[in-house]
CSV table of C-alpha atoms in Angstrom, one decimal:
chain,number,residue,atom,x,y,z
S,1,MET,CA,28.2,-22.7,-32.1
S,2,PRO,CA,27.3,-22.6,-28.2
S,3,GLY,CA,26.7,-19.3,-26.9
S,4,PRO,CA,29.3,-17.7,-24.3
S,5,ALA,CA,29.1,-19.0,-21.0
S,6,ILE,CA,29.0,-18.2,-17.5
S,7,PRO,CA,32.0,-20.1,-15.1
S,8,ILE,CA,30.5,-22.6,-12.7
S,9,GLY,CA,30.7,-21.4,-9.6
S,10,ARG,CA,30.8,-17.5,-9.9
S,11,SER,CA,29.0,-15.9,-7.6
S,12,VAL,CA,27.5,-12.4,-6.8
S,13,HIS,CA,25.5,-10.7,-3.7
S,14,VAL,CA,22.7,-8.2,-4.8
S,15,ARG,CA,21.2,-5.7,-2.3
S,16,VAL,CA,17.9,-3.6,-3.4
S,17,PRO,CA,16.1,-0.9,-1.6
S,18,ALA,CA,12.8,-0.8,-0.7
S,19,THR,CA,10.8,2.4,-2.7
S,20,THR,CA,7.9,4.2,-1.8
S,21,ALA,CA,5.8,5.6,-5.2
S,22,ASN,CA,3.7,8.6,-6.0
S,23,LEU,CA,4.8,10.5,-2.7
S,24,GLY,CA,1.2,11.9,-2.8
S,25,PRO,CA,0.9,14.3,-6.3
S,26,GLY,CA,3.7,12.5,-8.5
S,27,PHE,CA,1.1,9.7,-9.6
S,28,ASP,CA,3.2,7.2,-11.4
S,29,THR,CA,6.1,9.6,-12.0
S,30,LEU,CA,8.1,9.7,-8.3
S,31,GLY,CA,9.2,8.0,-6.8
S,32,LEU,CA,12.0,7.7,-3.1
S,33,ALA,CA,14.7,4.4,-2.7
S,34,LEU,CA,14.6,3.8,1.5
S,35,SER,CA,17.0,1.9,3.8
S,36,LEU,CA,15.0,-1.2,3.6
S,37,TYR,CA,16.9,-4.0,1.4
S,38,ASP,CA,16.3,-7.0,0.0
S,39,GLU,CA,19.7,-8.9,-0.6
S,40,VAL,CA,20.2,-12.2,-2.7
S,41,ASP,CA,23.0,-14.6,-3.5
S,42,ALA,CA,23.3,-16.0,-6.7
S,43,THR,CA,26.0,-19.0,-7.6
S,44,VAL,CA,25.6,-20.6,-10.9
S,45,SER,CA,25.8,-24.5,-10.4
S,46,ALA,CA,26.6,-27.7,-12.2
S,47,THR,CA,23.9,-29.5,-11.2
S,48,PRO,CA,20.7,-28.5,-13.7
S,49,GLY,CA,17.2,-26.5,-12.3
S,50,VAL,CA,17.2,-23.4,-10.0
S,51,ARG,CA,16.7,-24.0,-5.8
S,52,VAL,CA,15.9,-21.2,-3.9
S,53,GLU,CA,16.8,-20.8,-0.2
S,54,VAL,CA,14.4,-17.8,1.4
S,55,HIS,CA,15.2,-15.9,5.2
S,56,GLY,CA,12.7,-13.2,6.5
S,57,VAL,CA,9.8,-12.3,4.5
S,58,GLY,CA,7.9,-15.3,2.5
S,59,ALA,CA,10.2,-18.4,4.7
S,60,ASP,CA,6.7,-19.4,5.7
S,61,GLY,CA,5.9,-20.7,2.0
S,62,ALA,CA,4.5,-17.9,0.4
S,63,VAL,CA,7.7,-17.3,-2.1
S,64,PRO,CA,8.4,-20.1,-4.4
S,65,THR,CA,11.3,-21.8,-3.9
S,66,ASP,CA,11.7,-23.4,-7.4
S,67,ALA,CA,12.2,-21.5,-11.0
S,68,SER,CA,8.8,-19.9,-10.6
S,69,ASN,CA,10.2,-17.7,-8.2
S,70,LEU,CA,10.1,-13.7,-9.3
S,71,VAL,CA,13.9,-13.0,-9.3
S,72,ALA,CA,15.4,-16.4,-10.5
S,73,SER,CA,12.6,-16.3,-13.3
S,74,VAL,CA,13.9,-12.6,-13.9
S,75,VAL,CA,17.3,-14.0,-13.8
S,76,LEU,CA,16.9,-16.2,-16.5
S,77,ASP,CA,15.0,-14.1,-18.8
S,78,VAL,CA,17.9,-11.4,-18.6
S,79,LEU,CA,20.3,-14.0,-19.4
S,80,ALA,CA,18.1,-15.7,-21.9
S,81,ARG,CA,18.0,-12.0,-24.0
S,82,LYS,CA,21.9,-12.2,-23.9
S,83,GLY,CA,22.3,-15.5,-25.1
S,84,VAL,CA,23.2,-16.9,-22.7
S,85,GLU,CA,22.1,-20.3,-20.3
S,86,VAL,CA,23.1,-21.5,-17.4
S,87,PRO,CA,23.0,-25.2,-16.4
S,88,GLY,CA,22.1,-24.9,-12.8
S,89,LEU,CA,21.6,-21.7,-10.5
S,90,ASP,CA,21.1,-21.5,-6.4
S,91,LEU,CA,19.7,-18.6,-4.8
S,92,VAL,CA,19.6,-17.4,-1.4
S,93,ALA,CA,16.8,-14.3,-0.3
S,94,ARG,CA,16.8,-12.1,2.6
S,95,ASN,CA,13.9,-10.6,2.3
S,96,ALA,CA,13.2,-7.4,4.3
S,97,ILE,CA,10.7,-6.0,2.4
S,98,PRO,CA,7.3,-6.6,3.3
S,99,HIS,CA,4.6,-7.8,0.4
S,100,GLY,CA,1.9,-6.2,-0.7
S,101,ARG,CA,2.2,-3.0,1.5
S,102,GLY,CA,3.0,-0.2,-1.0
S,103,LEU,CA,7.1,-0.5,-0.7
S,104,GLY,CA,8.1,-1.9,-3.9
S,105,SER,CA,8.4,-5.6,-3.2
S,106,SER,CA,7.7,-6.9,-6.5
S,107,GLY,CA,10.0,-4.0,-8.5
S,108,ALA,CA,12.4,-4.9,-6.3
S,109,ALA,CA,12.7,-8.3,-6.7
S,110,ILE,CA,12.8,-7.7,-10.6
S,111,VAL,CA,15.4,-5.4,-10.0
S,112,ALA,CA,17.6,-7.5,-7.8
S,113,GLY,CA,17.3,-10.3,-10.3
S,114,ILE,CA,18.3,-8.2,-13.1
S,115,MET,CA,21.0,-7.6,-11.4
S,116,VAL,CA,22.0,-10.7,-10.2
S,117,ALA,CA,21.8,-11.4,-14.0
S,118,LYS,CA,24.1,-8.3,-14.6
S,119,GLY,CA,26.9,-9.5,-11.7
S,120,LEU,CA,26.6,-12.9,-13.2
S,121,LEU,CA,27.4,-11.5,-17.1
S,122,GLU,CA,30.2,-9.3,-15.9
S,123,GLY,CA,33.4,-9.9,-19.1
S,124,VAL,CA,30.3,-11.9,-20.6
S,125,ALA,CA,27.9,-9.2,-22.0
S,126,GLU,CA,27.1,-5.9,-21.0
S,127,LEU,CA,23.9,-4.2,-19.3
S,128,GLY,CA,24.0,-0.8,-18.9
S,129,PRO,CA,21.6,1.9,-17.4
S,130,ALA,CA,19.5,2.2,-19.9
S,131,GLU,CA,19.2,-1.3,-20.4
S,132,LEU,CA,18.5,-1.8,-16.8
S,133,LEU,CA,15.6,0.3,-16.6
S,134,ALA,CA,14.5,-0.9,-19.6
S,135,ILE,CA,14.0,-4.4,-18.9
S,136,ALA,CA,13.1,-3.7,-15.3
S,137,THR,CA,9.9,-1.5,-16.8
S,138,GLU,CA,9.0,-4.0,-19.5
S,139,LEU,CA,8.3,-6.3,-16.4
S,140,GLU,CA,7.4,-4.2,-14.0
S,141,GLY,CA,4.9,-2.1,-16.3
S,142,HIS,CA,5.8,0.8,-14.9
S,143,PRO,CA,9.0,2.8,-14.1
S,144,ASP,CA,8.6,4.8,-11.1
S,145,ASN,CA,9.2,2.0,-8.4
S,146,VAL,CA,12.2,0.4,-10.0
S,147,ALA,CA,13.5,3.6,-11.2
S,148,PRO,CA,14.6,4.6,-7.4
S,149,ALA,CA,15.2,0.8,-6.7
S,150,LEU,CA,18.0,0.6,-9.7
S,151,PHE,CA,19.5,4.4,-8.8
S,152,GLY,CA,18.7,5.5,-5.1
S,153,GLY,CA,17.4,8.7,-4.4
S,154,LEU,CA,14.7,10.7,-5.8
S,155,THR,CA,14.3,9.8,-9.3
S,156,ILE,CA,11.6,11.4,-11.9
S,157,ALA,CA,10.5,8.6,-14.2
S,158,TRP,CA,8.7,9.2,-17.6
S,159,LEU,CA,8.6,7.4,-21.0
S,160,GLU,CA,9.4,8.6,-24.4
S,161,PRO,CA,9.3,6.4,-27.8
S,162,ARG,CA,12.7,5.7,-27.3
S,163,GLY,CA,12.0,4.2,-23.7
S,164,PRO,CA,11.6,5.0,-20.1
S,165,GLN,CA,14.1,7.5,-18.9
S,166,HIS,CA,14.6,9.0,-15.0
S,167,LYS,CA,16.4,11.8,-13.5
S,168,LYS,CA,18.2,11.2,-10.1
S,169,LEU,CA,18.3,14.3,-7.7
S,170,ASN,CA,19.5,14.0,-4.2
S,171,VAL,CA,17.0,14.8,-1.3
S,172,HIS,CA,17.7,17.6,1.6
S,173,ARG,CA,19.6,16.1,4.3
S,174,GLY,CA,16.9,17.2,6.8
S,175,VAL,CA,14.1,14.7,5.0
S,176,SER,CA,13.4,12.1,7.4
S,177,PRO,CA,10.7,9.1,5.8
S,178,VAL,CA,8.7,7.1,8.2
S,179,VAL,CA,6.6,4.2,7.1
S,180,PHE,CA,3.7,3.1,9.0
S,181,VAL,CA,3.1,-0.7,8.0
S,182,PRO,CA,-0.3,-2.6,8.3
S,183,ALA,CA,-0.4,-6.5,9.1
S,184,HIS,CA,-2.9,-6.5,6.3
S,185,THR,CA,-2.0,-6.1,2.6
S,186,VAL,CA,-3.8,-4.1,-0.6
S,187,PRO,CA,-3.5,-5.8,-4.4
S,188,THR,CA,-2.1,-3.2,-6.3
S,189,LYS,CA,-4.4,-4.3,-8.9
S,190,LEU,CA,-6.9,-3.6,-7.2
S,191,ALA,CA,-5.9,-0.4,-6.1
S,192,ARG,CA,-5.1,0.7,-9.4
S,193,SER,CA,-8.5,-0.5,-11.1
S,194,LEU,CA,-10.5,2.3,-8.9
S,195,GLN,CA,-8.7,4.7,-10.8
S,196,PRO,CA,-10.8,6.5,-13.1
S,197,ALA,CA,-9.8,6.9,-16.6
S,198,GLN,CA,-10.6,10.8,-16.3
S,199,VAL,CA,-10.3,13.7,-14.0
S,200,PRO,CA,-11.6,17.2,-13.8
S,201,HIS,CA,-9.0,19.8,-15.3
S,202,GLU,CA,-8.7,21.6,-11.9
S,203,ASP,CA,-7.5,18.4,-10.2
S,204,ALA,CA,-5.1,17.8,-13.0
S,205,VAL,CA,-4.0,21.7,-12.4
S,206,PHE,CA,-3.8,21.5,-8.9
S,207,ASN,CA,-1.4,18.4,-8.7
S,208,VAL,CA,0.8,19.6,-11.5
S,209,SER,CA,1.2,22.4,-9.0
S,210,ARG,CA,1.8,20.1,-5.9
S,211,SER,CA,4.2,18.0,-8.0
S,212,ALA,CA,6.6,20.8,-9.2
S,213,LEU,CA,6.3,22.2,-5.5
S,214,LEU,CA,7.4,18.4,-4.1
S,215,ILE,CA,10.9,18.3,-5.9
S,216,ALA,CA,11.5,21.7,-4.3
S,217,ALA,CA,10.4,20.5,-0.8
S,218,LEU,CA,12.4,17.2,-1.1
S,219,ILE,CA,15.9,19.2,-2.6
S,220,GLN,CA,15.7,22.3,-1.2
S,221,SER,CA,12.8,23.2,1.1
S,222,PRO,CA,11.3,20.7,3.6
S,223,GLU,CA,9.4,23.0,5.6
S,224,LEU,CA,7.2,23.1,2.7
S,225,LEU,CA,6.3,19.7,2.2
S,226,LEU,CA,2.8,19.0,4.0
S,227,SER,CA,1.6,21.9,1.6
S,228,ALA,CA,3.8,19.9,-1.5
S,229,THR,CA,2.5,16.4,-0.5
S,230,GLU,CA,-1.3,17.1,-1.5
S,231,ASP,CA,-3.0,15.5,-4.1
S,232,LYS,CA,-6.3,15.1,-6.0
S,233,LEU,CA,-5.6,12.5,-8.6
S,234,HIS,CA,-5.5,9.1,-6.3
S,235,GLN,CA,-5.9,9.0,-3.2
S,236,ASP,CA,-9.7,9.5,-2.8
S,237,TYR,CA,-10.4,7.2,-5.3
S,238,ARG,CA,-8.5,4.4,-3.5
S,239,ALA,CA,-9.9,5.3,-0.2
S,240,SER,CA,-12.8,2.3,-0.1
S,241,ALA,CA,-10.1,0.3,-0.7
S,242,MET,CA,-8.2,1.1,2.4
S,243,PRO,CA,-10.2,3.3,4.7
S,244,ASP,CA,-7.4,2.6,7.9
S,245,THR,CA,-4.9,3.7,5.6
S,246,SER,CA,-6.9,6.9,4.5
S,247,ALA,CA,-8.0,7.7,8.2
S,248,LEU,CA,-4.4,7.4,9.6
S,249,VAL,CA,-3.1,9.6,6.4
S,250,ARG,CA,-6.5,12.0,7.4
S,251,LEU,CA,-5.1,12.1,11.3
S,252,LEU,CA,-1.3,12.5,10.2
S,253,ARG,CA,-2.2,15.6,8.1
S,254,GLY,CA,-4.6,17.2,10.4
S,255,SER,CA,-1.6,16.8,13.1
S,256,GLY,CA,0.7,18.7,10.3
S,257,PHE,CA,2.8,15.6,9.0
S,258,PRO,CA,3.3,15.6,5.6
S,259,ALA,CA,1.7,11.8,5.4
S,260,VAL,CA,0.5,10.6,2.2
S,261,VAL,CA,-0.2,6.6,0.7
S,262,SER,CA,2.9,5.0,0.0
S,263,GLY,CA,2.4,3.3,-3.8
S,264,ALA,CA,-0.8,1.4,-3.5
S,265,GLY,CA,-1.0,1.2,-0.1
S,266,PRO,CA,-1.9,0.2,2.3
S,267,SER,CA,1.5,1.7,4.0
S,268,VAL,CA,1.6,5.2,4.9
S,269,LEU,CA,4.5,7.4,4.0
S,270,VAL,CA,5.3,10.2,6.3
S,271,LEU,CA,8.0,12.6,4.9
S,272,CYS,CA,9.1,14.5,8.3
S,273,GLU,CA,11.2,17.9,8.0
S,274,ARG,CA,13.7,16.9,10.5
S,275,PRO,CA,14.3,13.3,12.1
S,276,SER,CA,13.0,14.3,15.5
S,277,ASP,CA,9.7,14.8,13.6
S,278,ARG,CA,9.7,10.9,12.8
S,279,LEU,CA,9.1,9.5,16.8
S,280,LEU,CA,6.2,12.6,17.4
S,281,ALA,CA,4.7,11.1,14.5
S,282,ALA,CA,5.2,7.2,15.4
S,283,ASP,CA,3.2,8.7,19.1
S,284,LEU,CA,0.4,10.2,17.7
S,285,VAL,CA,-0.2,6.9,15.1
S,286,ALA,CA,0.2,5.1,18.8
S,287,ALA,CA,-2.0,7.3,20.6
S,288,GLN,CA,-5.0,7.8,18.6
S,289,SER,CA,-4.7,5.0,15.9
S,290,ALA,CA,-7.4,2.4,16.3
S,291,VAL,CA,-5.3,0.0,14.0
S,292,ALA,CA,-1.8,-1.3,14.8
S,293,TRP,CA,0.7,-0.1,12.8
S,294,GLN,CA,4.8,-0.8,12.5
S,295,PRO,CA,6.6,2.3,12.4
S,296,LEU,CA,9.8,1.8,10.6
S,297,MET,CA,12.1,4.6,11.5
S,298,LEU,CA,14.0,4.9,7.6
S,299,ALA,CA,16.5,6.8,5.6
S,300,VAL,CA,16.9,8.0,1.6
S,301,ASP,CA,18.9,5.3,0.4
S,302,PHE,CA,21.3,7.5,-1.6
S,303,LYS,CA,23.0,4.0,-3.8
S,304,GLY,CA,20.2,2.2,-5.7
S,305,ALA,CA,20.6,-1.5,-5.8
S,306,THR,CA,24.9,-2.9,-5.9
S,307,VAL,CA,26.2,-6.2,-6.8
S,308,THR,CA,29.5,-7.4,-5.7
S,309,PRO,CA,31.3,-10.4,-6.7
S,310,MET,CA,31.5,-13.5,-4.6
S,311,GLY,CA,34.3,-16.0,-4.4
S,312,ALA,CA,37.2,-16.7,-6.9
S,313,GLN,CA,35.0,-17.5,-10.2
S,314,SER,CA,33.4,-14.2,-10.3
S,315,ALA,CA,34.7,-11.4,-12.2
S,316,ALA,CA,34.7,-7.8,-10.6
S,317,SER,CA,31.6,-5.7,-11.2
């Protein structure tokens, strides 16, 4: 017997935020959703095959436009997990998240594919929050980016025998992120390869204290952010792969700004205590950095990934 079917013509719109992981001391654990978005329109087609139209980041041919596209491959993977096939799939991707810059672009693509599948499967098969996170973590390899991309806000993510878990926290309204994005990229695999298998006991204790302090600073006491974003577990080890990033972090922190490497870099995140501090940080970087950086004045995204129906054939999500 054929499996459940998705109506031809069903369309959904998905929006996924950029994310920044680690936040200094919270290596592979803490993540924050930011107000910069990739968007995807997906339609089930009677025409066989997968077609992807790319706008924005990746429109220069860097992103595949067939079934090998990451968003498309994840959609098909999730549908297959639910025993569902579609004759054809048309995607229109509008990408704003820079690739290879430490802003969770691969995690966003994975979450986008999962959310497209969730929307298309409405009324056909269920995908609950725990399963969404489990699939996203399996495909991405770790939950620190996909958890905030899915659920928004500040997330603490961890692994248990029953699967990946997360806790979402609301961020103090004064916390104002600015991300400095360079023109060059650094592969995440390269950055991770520089991480040692063991670290000194005192460094581990240092980061435990700062991670605990960072939670308090982000949700209650932003004035503590400079101390709370200190790290001894990963940023110094990776500095050789991104000397410009390391220099910018030192410049900003030396002037009192809570600057950290965004994810695996090379972008730099500053978690300002108040919105006006972002302009001061941008002025400092423009005046004193030898490298050109694009400042992105962002907010914390509290919603996470969303999926909404499009067209008469789509069921409500």
